[in-house]
CSV table of C-alpha atoms in Angstrom, one decimal:
chain,number,residue,atom,x,y,z
A,1,MET,CA,-4.3,-3.1,-15.8
A,2,ALA,CA,-6.3,-1.9,-18.9
A,3,GLU,CA,-5.3,1.5,-20.8
A,4,VAL,CA,-7.7,3.8,-21.3
A,5,LYS,CA,-8.0,5.7,-24.5
A,6,ILE,CA,-8.7,9.0,-24.4
A,7,SER,CA,-8.1,12.4,-27.5
A,8,ALA,CA,-7.4,14.8,-26.4
A,9,GLU,CA,-6.3,19.1,-27.5
A,10,VAL,CA,-3.2,21.1,-26.6
A,11,ARG,CA,-4.8,24.0,-24.6
A,12,SER,CA,-3.6,27.9,-25.5
A,13,GLU,CA,-6.3,30.1,-23.2
A,14,PHE,CA,-5.7,30.0,-19.9
A,15,GLY,CA,-7.5,31.9,-16.7
A,16,LYS,CA,-11.0,31.2,-14.9
A,17,GLY,CA,-12.9,32.7,-17.8
A,18,ALA,CA,-10.8,30.3,-20.1
A,19,ALA,CA,-10.9,27.1,-17.3
A,20,ARG,CA,-14.8,27.9,-17.0
A,21,ARG,CA,-15.9,28.2,-21.5
A,22,THR,CA,-14.2,24.4,-21.3
A,23,ARG,CA,-16.1,23.1,-19.4
A,24,ARG,CA,-19.2,24.6,-20.6
A,25,ALA,CA,-18.0,22.2,-23.6
A,26,SER,CA,-18.1,19.2,-21.6
A,27,LYS,CA,-14.5,19.1,-21.1
A,28,VAL,CA,-12.1,19.1,-18.7
A,29,PRO,CA,-8.8,21.4,-18.5
A,30,ALA,CA,-5.9,18.7,-17.8
A,31,VAL,CA,-2.0,19.4,-17.4
A,32,ILE,CA,0.6,17.1,-18.0
A,33,TYR,CA,3.8,16.9,-15.8
A,34,GLY,CA,6.9,14.5,-15.4
A,35,HIS,CA,9.9,13.0,-16.8
A,36,GLY,CA,11.8,17.2,-16.4
A,37,ALA,CA,9.6,18.4,-19.0
A,38,ASP,CA,7.3,21.5,-19.1
A,39,PRO,CA,4.0,21.0,-18.4
A,40,VAL,CA,1.8,20.0,-20.8
A,41,HIS,CA,-1.8,22.3,-21.0
A,42,VAL,CA,-4.7,19.5,-22.7
A,43,THR,CA,-8.3,19.6,-22.9
A,44,LEU,CA,-9.4,16.2,-21.1
A,45,PRO,CA,-14.0,15.2,-23.0
A,46,GLY,CA,-15.4,15.0,-20.2
A,47,HIS,CA,-17.2,11.7,-20.1
A,48,ASP,CA,-14.7,9.9,-21.6
A,49,LEU,CA,-12.5,11.1,-18.4
A,50,MET,CA,-15.3,10.1,-15.7
A,51,MET,CA,-15.7,7.4,-17.5
A,52,ALA,CA,-11.6,6.3,-16.8
A,53,LEU,CA,-11.2,8.3,-13.1
A,54,LYS,CA,-14.7,5.2,-12.2
A,55,THR,CA,-10.9,3.0,-11.8
A,56,ALA,CA,-8.0,3.6,-8.9
A,57,ASN,CA,-4.8,5.0,-10.3
A,58,ALA,CA,-6.5,4.2,-14.5
A,59,LEU,CA,-3.7,3.8,-17.0
A,60,ILE,CA,-4.7,6.6,-20.0
A,61,SER,CA,-3.3,6.3,-23.1
A,62,LEU,CA,-3.7,10.3,-23.7
A,63,ASP,CA,-3.8,11.1,-27.6
A,64,ILE,CA,-2.7,14.7,-27.9
A,65,GLU,CA,-3.2,16.1,-31.3
A,66,GLY,CA,-1.4,12.7,-33.0
A,67,ARG,CA,1.3,12.3,-30.3
A,68,LYS,CA,1.2,9.3,-27.4
A,69,GLU,CA,1.3,9.5,-24.0
A,70,LEU,CA,0.8,7.3,-21.1
A,71,VAL,CA,0.1,9.0,-18.1
A,72,ILE,CA,-2.0,8.4,-14.1
A,73,PRO,CA,-4.0,10.8,-13.1
A,74,LYS,CA,-1.9,12.4,-9.8
A,75,ALA,CA,-4.8,15.1,-8.8
A,76,VAL,CA,-8.2,15.3,-9.0
A,77,GLN,CA,-10.5,18.4,-8.7
A,78,ARG,CA,-13.9,18.7,-7.7
A,79,ASN,CA,-17.0,20.5,-8.1
A,80,ALA,CA,-18.2,19.9,-3.8
A,81,LEU,CA,-21.5,20.6,-4.5
A,82,LYS,CA,-21.8,18.3,-8.1
A,83,GLY,CA,-19.4,16.8,-7.8
A,84,ASP,CA,-18.1,17.3,-11.8
A,85,ILE,CA,-14.4,17.0,-12.4
A,86,GLU,CA,-13.6,20.4,-12.7
A,87,HIS,CA,-9.2,20.2,-13.5
A,88,VAL,CA,-6.7,16.9,-13.3
A,89,ASP,CA,-3.5,16.4,-12.7
A,90,LEU,CA,-1.8,14.1,-14.6
A,91,LEU,CA,1.9,12.2,-14.4
A,92,ALA,CA,2.9,11.4,-17.5
A,93,VAL,CA,5.3,7.5,-17.1
A,94,LYS,CA,6.9,5.5,-19.7
A,95,ARG,CA,6.5,1.1,-20.0
A,96,GLY,CA,8.2,-0.3,-17.0
A,97,GLU,CA,8.7,2.7,-14.7
A,98,LYS,CA,8.4,2.6,-11.6
A,99,VAL,CA,5.6,5.0,-9.4
A,100,THR,CA,4.7,5.7,-6.2
A,101,VAL,CA,0.5,5.3,-6.1
A,102,GLU,CA,-1.9,5.2,-2.9
A,103,VAL,CA,-4.0,1.7,-3.1
A,104,ALA,CA,-6.8,1.0,-1.3
A,105,VAL,CA,-7.5,-2.0,0.8
A,106,HIS,CA,-10.5,-4.0,1.0
A,107,THR,CA,-11.4,-6.8,3.4
A,108,GLU,CA,-12.6,-10.1,3.7
A,109,GLY,CA,-13.5,-12.7,5.8
A,110,ASP,CA,-15.7,-12.3,9.4
A,111,LEU,CA,-13.4,-11.7,12.4
A,112,ALA,CA,-14.1,-14.4,15.1
A,113,PRO,CA,-17.5,-15.0,17.1
A,114,GLY,CA,-18.2,-11.9,19.0
A,115,ALA,CA,-19.0,-8.8,19.2
A,116,ASN,CA,-16.1,-7.7,17.6
A,117,LEU,CA,-15.8,-4.3,15.1
A,118,LEU,CA,-13.4,-3.9,13.0
A,119,GLU,CA,-11.3,-0.5,12.1
A,120,ASN,CA,-9.6,0.6,9.3
A,121,VAL,CA,-7.0,3.2,10.1
A,122,LEU,CA,-5.0,2.5,6.5
A,123,ASN,CA,-7.9,2.8,4.0
A,124,THR,CA,-5.3,3.4,0.9
A,125,LEU,CA,-1.3,1.9,0.7
A,126,THR,CA,1.4,3.8,-0.4
A,127,VAL,CA,2.8,1.4,-3.5
A,128,GLU,CA,5.6,1.4,-5.6
A,129,ALA,CA,5.2,-0.5,-9.4
A,130,GLU,CA,5.0,-0.7,-12.6
A,131,ALA,CA,3.5,1.8,-14.6
A,132,THR,CA,1.4,-0.4,-16.9
A,133,HIS,CA,0.9,-2.9,-13.5
A,134,ILE,CA,-0.7,-1.0,-10.8
A,135,PRO,CA,-2.7,-2.7,-9.3
A,136,GLU,CA,-6.7,-0.9,-8.3
A,137,SER,CA,-6.5,-2.6,-4.4
A,138,VAL,CA,-5.2,-4.9,-1.8
A,139,THR,CA,-7.6,-7.6,-0.2
A,140,VAL,CA,-7.0,-8.9,3.3
A,141,SER,CA,-8.4,-11.4,5.1
A,142,VAL,CA,-9.7,-10.5,9.3
A,143,ALA,CA,-10.7,-13.8,8.7
A,144,GLY,CA,-10.5,-15.5,12.6
A,145,LEU,CA,-9.3,-12.2,13.9
A,146,ASP,CA,-10.4,-11.4,17.6
A,147,ALA,CA,-10.4,-8.2,19.9
A,148,GLY,CA,-6.5,-6.7,20.3
A,149,ASP,CA,-5.4,-8.3,16.8
A,150,SER,CA,-4.1,-5.6,14.6
A,151,ILE,CA,-3.1,-6.3,10.8
A,152,LEU,CA,0.8,-4.5,9.9
A,153,ALA,CA,1.6,-3.0,6.2
A,154,LYS,CA,4.2,-5.8,6.6
A,155,ASN,CA,1.4,-8.4,6.4
A,156,VAL,CA,-1.0,-6.9,3.3
A,157,PRO,CA,0.2,-8.9,0.6
A,158,LEU,CA,0.8,-6.9,-2.2
A,159,PRO,CA,0.8,-8.3,-6.0
A,160,SER,CA,4.1,-9.5,-7.5
A,161,GLY,CA,6.0,-6.3,-8.4
A,162,THR,CA,4.3,-4.2,-6.5
A,163,THR,CA,7.2,-2.5,-3.2
A,164,LEU,CA,4.9,-1.2,0.2
A,165,VAL,CA,6.2,2.2,1.0
A,166,THR,CA,4.3,2.7,4.3
A,167,ASP,CA,6.1,2.2,6.8
A,168,GLU,CA,6.0,-1.6,6.7
A,169,ASP,CA,5.4,-1.6,10.8
A,170,ALA,CA,1.9,1.0,10.6
A,171,VAL,CA,-1.1,-0.4,11.9
A,172,VAL,CA,-3.9,-1.3,8.5
A,173,ILE,CA,-6.6,-2.4,10.2
A,174,GLN,CA,-7.3,-3.5,14.2
A,175,VAL,CA,-10.2,-5.3,16.1
A,176,LEU,CA,-11.9,-3.6,18.8
A,177,ALA,CA,-13.7,-5.0,21.7
A,178,ALA,CA,-17.4,-3.8,21.3
A,179,GLN,CA,-18.3,-1.8,24.5
A,180,ALA,CA,-21.2,-3.4,25.9
A,181,GLU,CA,-24.3,-2.0,27.2
A,182,GLU,CA,-26.1,-1.6,30.1
A,183,PRO,CA,-29.6,-3.2,29.8
A,184,ALA,CA,-32.0,0.4,29.6
A,185,ALA,CA,-34.3,-1.9,32.5
A,186,GLU,CA,-31.1,-2.0,35.0
A,187,GLU,CA,-30.1,2.0,34.5
A,188,ALA,CA,-34.2,2.6,35.6
A,189,GLU,CA,-34.0,0.4,38.4
A,190,ALA,CA,-30.4,2.1,39.5
A,191,ALA,CA,-32.4,5.7,39.1
A,192,GLU,CA,-35.4,4.5,41.6
A,193,GLY,CA,-33.2,2.7,44.0
A,194,ALA,CA,-31.4,6.2,44.1
A,195,GLU,CA,-34.2,8.4,44.4
A,196,GLY,CA,-35.8,5.9,47.5
């Protein structure tokens, strides 16, 4: 995963008023946590941060007034109406350090012939990976699966160096049989017969 470089400024003003002024300047207030250090309050350029967060579990290299810090997003607060980023919590990481993150589960392939429904029971898996090698997502093949089949977390292929944290027997994907609907004409005939 490529690092995204963003410049940050240390924040000295706090509270709602200061946060509003920061957002009006197209910047986002953020807090960096981790490694037992005191939280560091910073301001990030809004557009750069938005572009970085388009990638799940983005690895961000912050330049905090000349000091370098490697971080990953932990919590992102967005405006409920506009979707703008209002605040972000960042976790400081080191190269080679293992971190626990959520990765999206994607499916590929076609189910067995027939009207079956695919249900994603879990849309993400919790995994542990090296901070600089976090997978963006994992892909599961559903080719040939039939009604009643399921895929457990332990059956999801993970990239090397990534270990599963989610319960290995948790159902990730299951295939359901589609409910057969009676044709409308048969229902109408049954209703007429009942009236007569």
